[in-house]
C-alpha atoms as a printed R data frame, in Angstrom:
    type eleno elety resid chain resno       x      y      z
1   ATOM     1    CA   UNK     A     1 144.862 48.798 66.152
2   ATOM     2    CA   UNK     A     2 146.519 50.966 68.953
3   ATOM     3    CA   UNK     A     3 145.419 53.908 69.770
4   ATOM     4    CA   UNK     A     4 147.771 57.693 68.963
5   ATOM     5    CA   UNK     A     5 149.362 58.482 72.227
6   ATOM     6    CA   UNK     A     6 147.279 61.927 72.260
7   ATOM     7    CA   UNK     A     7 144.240 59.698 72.473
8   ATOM     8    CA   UNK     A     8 145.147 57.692 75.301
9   ATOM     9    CA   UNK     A     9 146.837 60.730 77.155
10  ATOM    10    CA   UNK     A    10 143.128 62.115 76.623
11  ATOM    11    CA   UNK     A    11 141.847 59.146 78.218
12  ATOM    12    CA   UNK     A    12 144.325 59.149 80.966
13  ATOM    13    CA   UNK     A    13 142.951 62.622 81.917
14  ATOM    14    CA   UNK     A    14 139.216 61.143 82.194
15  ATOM    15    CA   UNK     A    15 140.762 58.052 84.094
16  ATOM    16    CA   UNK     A    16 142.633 60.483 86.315
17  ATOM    17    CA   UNK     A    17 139.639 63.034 87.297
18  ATOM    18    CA   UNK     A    18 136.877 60.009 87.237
19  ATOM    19    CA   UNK     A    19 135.483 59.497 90.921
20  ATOM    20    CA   UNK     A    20 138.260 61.794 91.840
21  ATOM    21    CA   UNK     A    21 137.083 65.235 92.129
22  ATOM    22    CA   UNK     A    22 134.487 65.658 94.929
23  ATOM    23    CA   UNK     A    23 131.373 66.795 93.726
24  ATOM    24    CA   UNK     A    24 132.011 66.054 90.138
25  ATOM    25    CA   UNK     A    25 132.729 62.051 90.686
26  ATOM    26    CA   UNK     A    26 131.948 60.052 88.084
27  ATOM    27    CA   UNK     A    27 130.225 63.130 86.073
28  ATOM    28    CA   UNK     A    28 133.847 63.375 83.949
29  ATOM    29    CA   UNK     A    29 133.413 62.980 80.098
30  ATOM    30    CA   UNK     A    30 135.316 63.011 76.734
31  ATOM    31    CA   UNK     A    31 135.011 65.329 73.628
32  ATOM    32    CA   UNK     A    32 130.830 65.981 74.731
33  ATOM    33    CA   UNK     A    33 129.028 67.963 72.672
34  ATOM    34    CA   UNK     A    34 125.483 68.014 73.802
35  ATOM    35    CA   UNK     A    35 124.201 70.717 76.413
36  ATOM    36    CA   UNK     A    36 124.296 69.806 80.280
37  ATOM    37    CA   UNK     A    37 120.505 70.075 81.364
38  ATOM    38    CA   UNK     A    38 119.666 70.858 84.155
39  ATOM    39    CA   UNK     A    39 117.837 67.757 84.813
40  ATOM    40    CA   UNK     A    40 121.148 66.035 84.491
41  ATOM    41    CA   UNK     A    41 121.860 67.079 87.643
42  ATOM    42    CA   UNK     A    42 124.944 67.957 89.217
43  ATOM    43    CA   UNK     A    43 128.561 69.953 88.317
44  ATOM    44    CA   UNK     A    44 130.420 67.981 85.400
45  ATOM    45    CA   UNK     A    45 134.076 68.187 83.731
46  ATOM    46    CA   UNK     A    46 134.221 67.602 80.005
47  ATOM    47    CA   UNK     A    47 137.769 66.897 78.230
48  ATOM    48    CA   UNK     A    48 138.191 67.617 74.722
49  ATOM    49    CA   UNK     A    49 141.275 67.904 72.343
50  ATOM    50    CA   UNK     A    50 142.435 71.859 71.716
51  ATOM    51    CA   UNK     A    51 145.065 71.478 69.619
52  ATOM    52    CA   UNK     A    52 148.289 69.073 69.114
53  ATOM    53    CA   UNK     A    53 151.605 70.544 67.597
54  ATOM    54    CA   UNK     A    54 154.737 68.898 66.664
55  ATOM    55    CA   UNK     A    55 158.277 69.981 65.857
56  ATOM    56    CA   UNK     A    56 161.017 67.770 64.793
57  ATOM    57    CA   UNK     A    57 163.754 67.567 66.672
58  ATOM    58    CA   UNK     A    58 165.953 64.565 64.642
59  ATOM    59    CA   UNK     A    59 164.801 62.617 61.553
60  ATOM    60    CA   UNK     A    60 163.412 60.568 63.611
61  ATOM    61    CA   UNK     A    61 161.670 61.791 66.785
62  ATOM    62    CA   UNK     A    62 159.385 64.412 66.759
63  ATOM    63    CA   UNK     A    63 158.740 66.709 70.057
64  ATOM    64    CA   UNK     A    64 154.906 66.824 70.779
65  ATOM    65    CA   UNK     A    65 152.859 69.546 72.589
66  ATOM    66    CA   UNK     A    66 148.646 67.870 73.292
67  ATOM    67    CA   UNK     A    67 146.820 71.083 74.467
68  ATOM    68    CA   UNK     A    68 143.888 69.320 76.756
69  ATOM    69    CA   UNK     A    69 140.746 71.837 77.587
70  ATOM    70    CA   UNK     A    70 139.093 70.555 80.868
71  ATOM    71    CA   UNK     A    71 135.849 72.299 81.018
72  ATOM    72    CA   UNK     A    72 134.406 72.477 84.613
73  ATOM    73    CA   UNK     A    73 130.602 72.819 84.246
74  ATOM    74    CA   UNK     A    74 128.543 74.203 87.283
75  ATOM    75    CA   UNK     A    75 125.872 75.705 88.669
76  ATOM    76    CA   UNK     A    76 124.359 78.213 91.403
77  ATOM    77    CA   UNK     A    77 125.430 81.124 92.789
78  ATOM    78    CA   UNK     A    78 128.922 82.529 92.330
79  ATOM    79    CA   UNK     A    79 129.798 79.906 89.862
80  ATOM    80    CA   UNK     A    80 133.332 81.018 89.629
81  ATOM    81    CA   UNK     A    81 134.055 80.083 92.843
82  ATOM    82    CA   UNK     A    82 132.475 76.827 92.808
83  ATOM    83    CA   UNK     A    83 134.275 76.156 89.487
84  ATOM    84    CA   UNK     A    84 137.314 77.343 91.034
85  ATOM    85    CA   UNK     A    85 137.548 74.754 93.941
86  ATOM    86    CA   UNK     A    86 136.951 71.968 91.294
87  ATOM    87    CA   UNK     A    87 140.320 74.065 89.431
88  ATOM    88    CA   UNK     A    88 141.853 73.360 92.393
89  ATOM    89    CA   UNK     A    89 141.267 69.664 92.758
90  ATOM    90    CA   UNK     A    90 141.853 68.764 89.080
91  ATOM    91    CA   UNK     A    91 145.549 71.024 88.973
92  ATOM    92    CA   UNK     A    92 147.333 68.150 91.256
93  ATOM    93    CA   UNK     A    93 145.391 65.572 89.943
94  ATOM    94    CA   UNK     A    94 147.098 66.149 86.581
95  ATOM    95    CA   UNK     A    95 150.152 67.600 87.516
96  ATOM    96    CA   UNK     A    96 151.174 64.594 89.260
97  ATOM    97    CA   UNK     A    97 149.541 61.402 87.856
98  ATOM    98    CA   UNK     A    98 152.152 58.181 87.293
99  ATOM    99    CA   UNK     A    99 151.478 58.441 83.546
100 ATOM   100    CA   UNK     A   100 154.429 56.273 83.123
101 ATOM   101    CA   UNK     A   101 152.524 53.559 85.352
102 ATOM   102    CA   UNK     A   102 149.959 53.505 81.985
103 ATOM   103    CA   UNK     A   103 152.585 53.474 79.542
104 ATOM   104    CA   UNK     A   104 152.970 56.640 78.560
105 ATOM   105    CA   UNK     A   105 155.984 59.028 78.570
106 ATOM   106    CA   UNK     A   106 155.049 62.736 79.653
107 ATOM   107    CA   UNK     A   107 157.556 64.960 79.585
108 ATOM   108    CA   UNK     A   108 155.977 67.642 81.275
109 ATOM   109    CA   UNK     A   109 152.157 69.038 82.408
110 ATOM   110    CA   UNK     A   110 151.767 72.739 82.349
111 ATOM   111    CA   UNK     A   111 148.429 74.645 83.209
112 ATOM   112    CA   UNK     A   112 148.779 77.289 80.188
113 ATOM   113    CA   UNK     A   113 145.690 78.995 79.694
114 ATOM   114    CA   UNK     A   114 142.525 79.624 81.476
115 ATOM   115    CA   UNK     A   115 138.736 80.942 80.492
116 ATOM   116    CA   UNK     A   116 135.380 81.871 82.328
117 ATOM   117    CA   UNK     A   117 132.246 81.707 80.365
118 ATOM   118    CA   UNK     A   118 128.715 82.366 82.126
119 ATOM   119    CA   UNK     A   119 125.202 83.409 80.989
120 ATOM   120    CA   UNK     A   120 122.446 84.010 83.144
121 ATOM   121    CA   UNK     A   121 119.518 81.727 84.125
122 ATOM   122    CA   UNK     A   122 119.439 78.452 85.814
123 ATOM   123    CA   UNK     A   123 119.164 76.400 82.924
124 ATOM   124    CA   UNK     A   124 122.755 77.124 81.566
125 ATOM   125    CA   UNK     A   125 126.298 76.301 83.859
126 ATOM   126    CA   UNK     A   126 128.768 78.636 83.845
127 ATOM   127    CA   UNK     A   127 132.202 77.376 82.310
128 ATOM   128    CA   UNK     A   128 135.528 77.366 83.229
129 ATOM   129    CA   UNK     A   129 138.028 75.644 80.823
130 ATOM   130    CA   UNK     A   130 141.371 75.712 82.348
131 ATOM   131    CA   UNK     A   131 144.063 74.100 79.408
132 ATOM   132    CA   UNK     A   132 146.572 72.043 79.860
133 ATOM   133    CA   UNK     A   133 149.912 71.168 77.664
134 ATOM   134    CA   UNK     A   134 151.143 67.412 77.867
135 ATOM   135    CA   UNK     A   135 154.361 67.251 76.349
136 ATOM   136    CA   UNK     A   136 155.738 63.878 74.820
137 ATOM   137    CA   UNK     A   137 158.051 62.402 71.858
138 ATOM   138    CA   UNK     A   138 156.831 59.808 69.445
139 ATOM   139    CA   UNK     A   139 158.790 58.539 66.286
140 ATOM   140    CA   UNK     A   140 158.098 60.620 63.291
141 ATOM   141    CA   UNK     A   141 156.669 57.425 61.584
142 ATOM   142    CA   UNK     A   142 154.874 56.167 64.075
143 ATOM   143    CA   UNK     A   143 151.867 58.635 66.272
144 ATOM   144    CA   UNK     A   144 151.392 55.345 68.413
145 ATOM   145    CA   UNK     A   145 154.495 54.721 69.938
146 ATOM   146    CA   UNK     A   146 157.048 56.460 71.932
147 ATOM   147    CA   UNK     A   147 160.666 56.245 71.944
């Protein structure tokens, strides 16, 4: 069974920060749920699936909007500017990925919202989800194609 083109545009994201973002390297994972320890060690990016919306635009085609949030996990001091210089690594690493090269037809990749979260302590990261909206077409009858 094939995978829905949001999934592998998901996975696309992973494959395009993985090793990539000094610092981070291969510390890049999918829909996570479970707390970053601190014996984990080191700054990590987490991908998960905001929200997907979908308009049609014939009988046939709809017109797809996958809103990605890449959560940049870090610690020490002045986590938002550490977290921002791993924003700043990831933004053209998404922006301008061949996802064509993977089979996959993106329209267009927009940064469209942004969010800091940070408590205090050491043991918890501060967080700074930056979304992204990957915009495709797939056939109305068919979430795994594209036309």
């Amino acid at each position: 069974m094939s995978a829905s083109i949001e999934e592998r545009i998901a996975e696309e994201v992973k494959a395009a920060l993985l090793d990539q973002v000094l610092g981070v390297d291969n510390r890049v994972f999918r829909a996570r749920k479970d707390a970053f320890s601190p014996d984990e060690g080191g700054d990590a990016i987490n991908i998960d699936t905001a929200e997907m919306t979908s308009r049609p635009i014939s009988d046939a085609v709809d017109d797809n909007e996958l809103t990605l949030d890449v959560c940049i996990y870090v610690r020490g001091d002045v986590w938002e500017t550490k977290a921002d210089a791993y924003a700043v690594l990831v933004h053209p690493l998404l922006r301008q990925r061949d996802y064509l090269a993977a089979g996959l037809r993106v329209a267009r990749v927009r940064r469209v919202d942004q969010d800091w979260a940070g408590d205090e302590g050491d043991a918890t990261p501060g967080k700074r989800t930056v979304k992204y909206a990957f915009r495709c077409l797939t056939p109305a009858d068919d979430i795994t194609a594209q036309p």
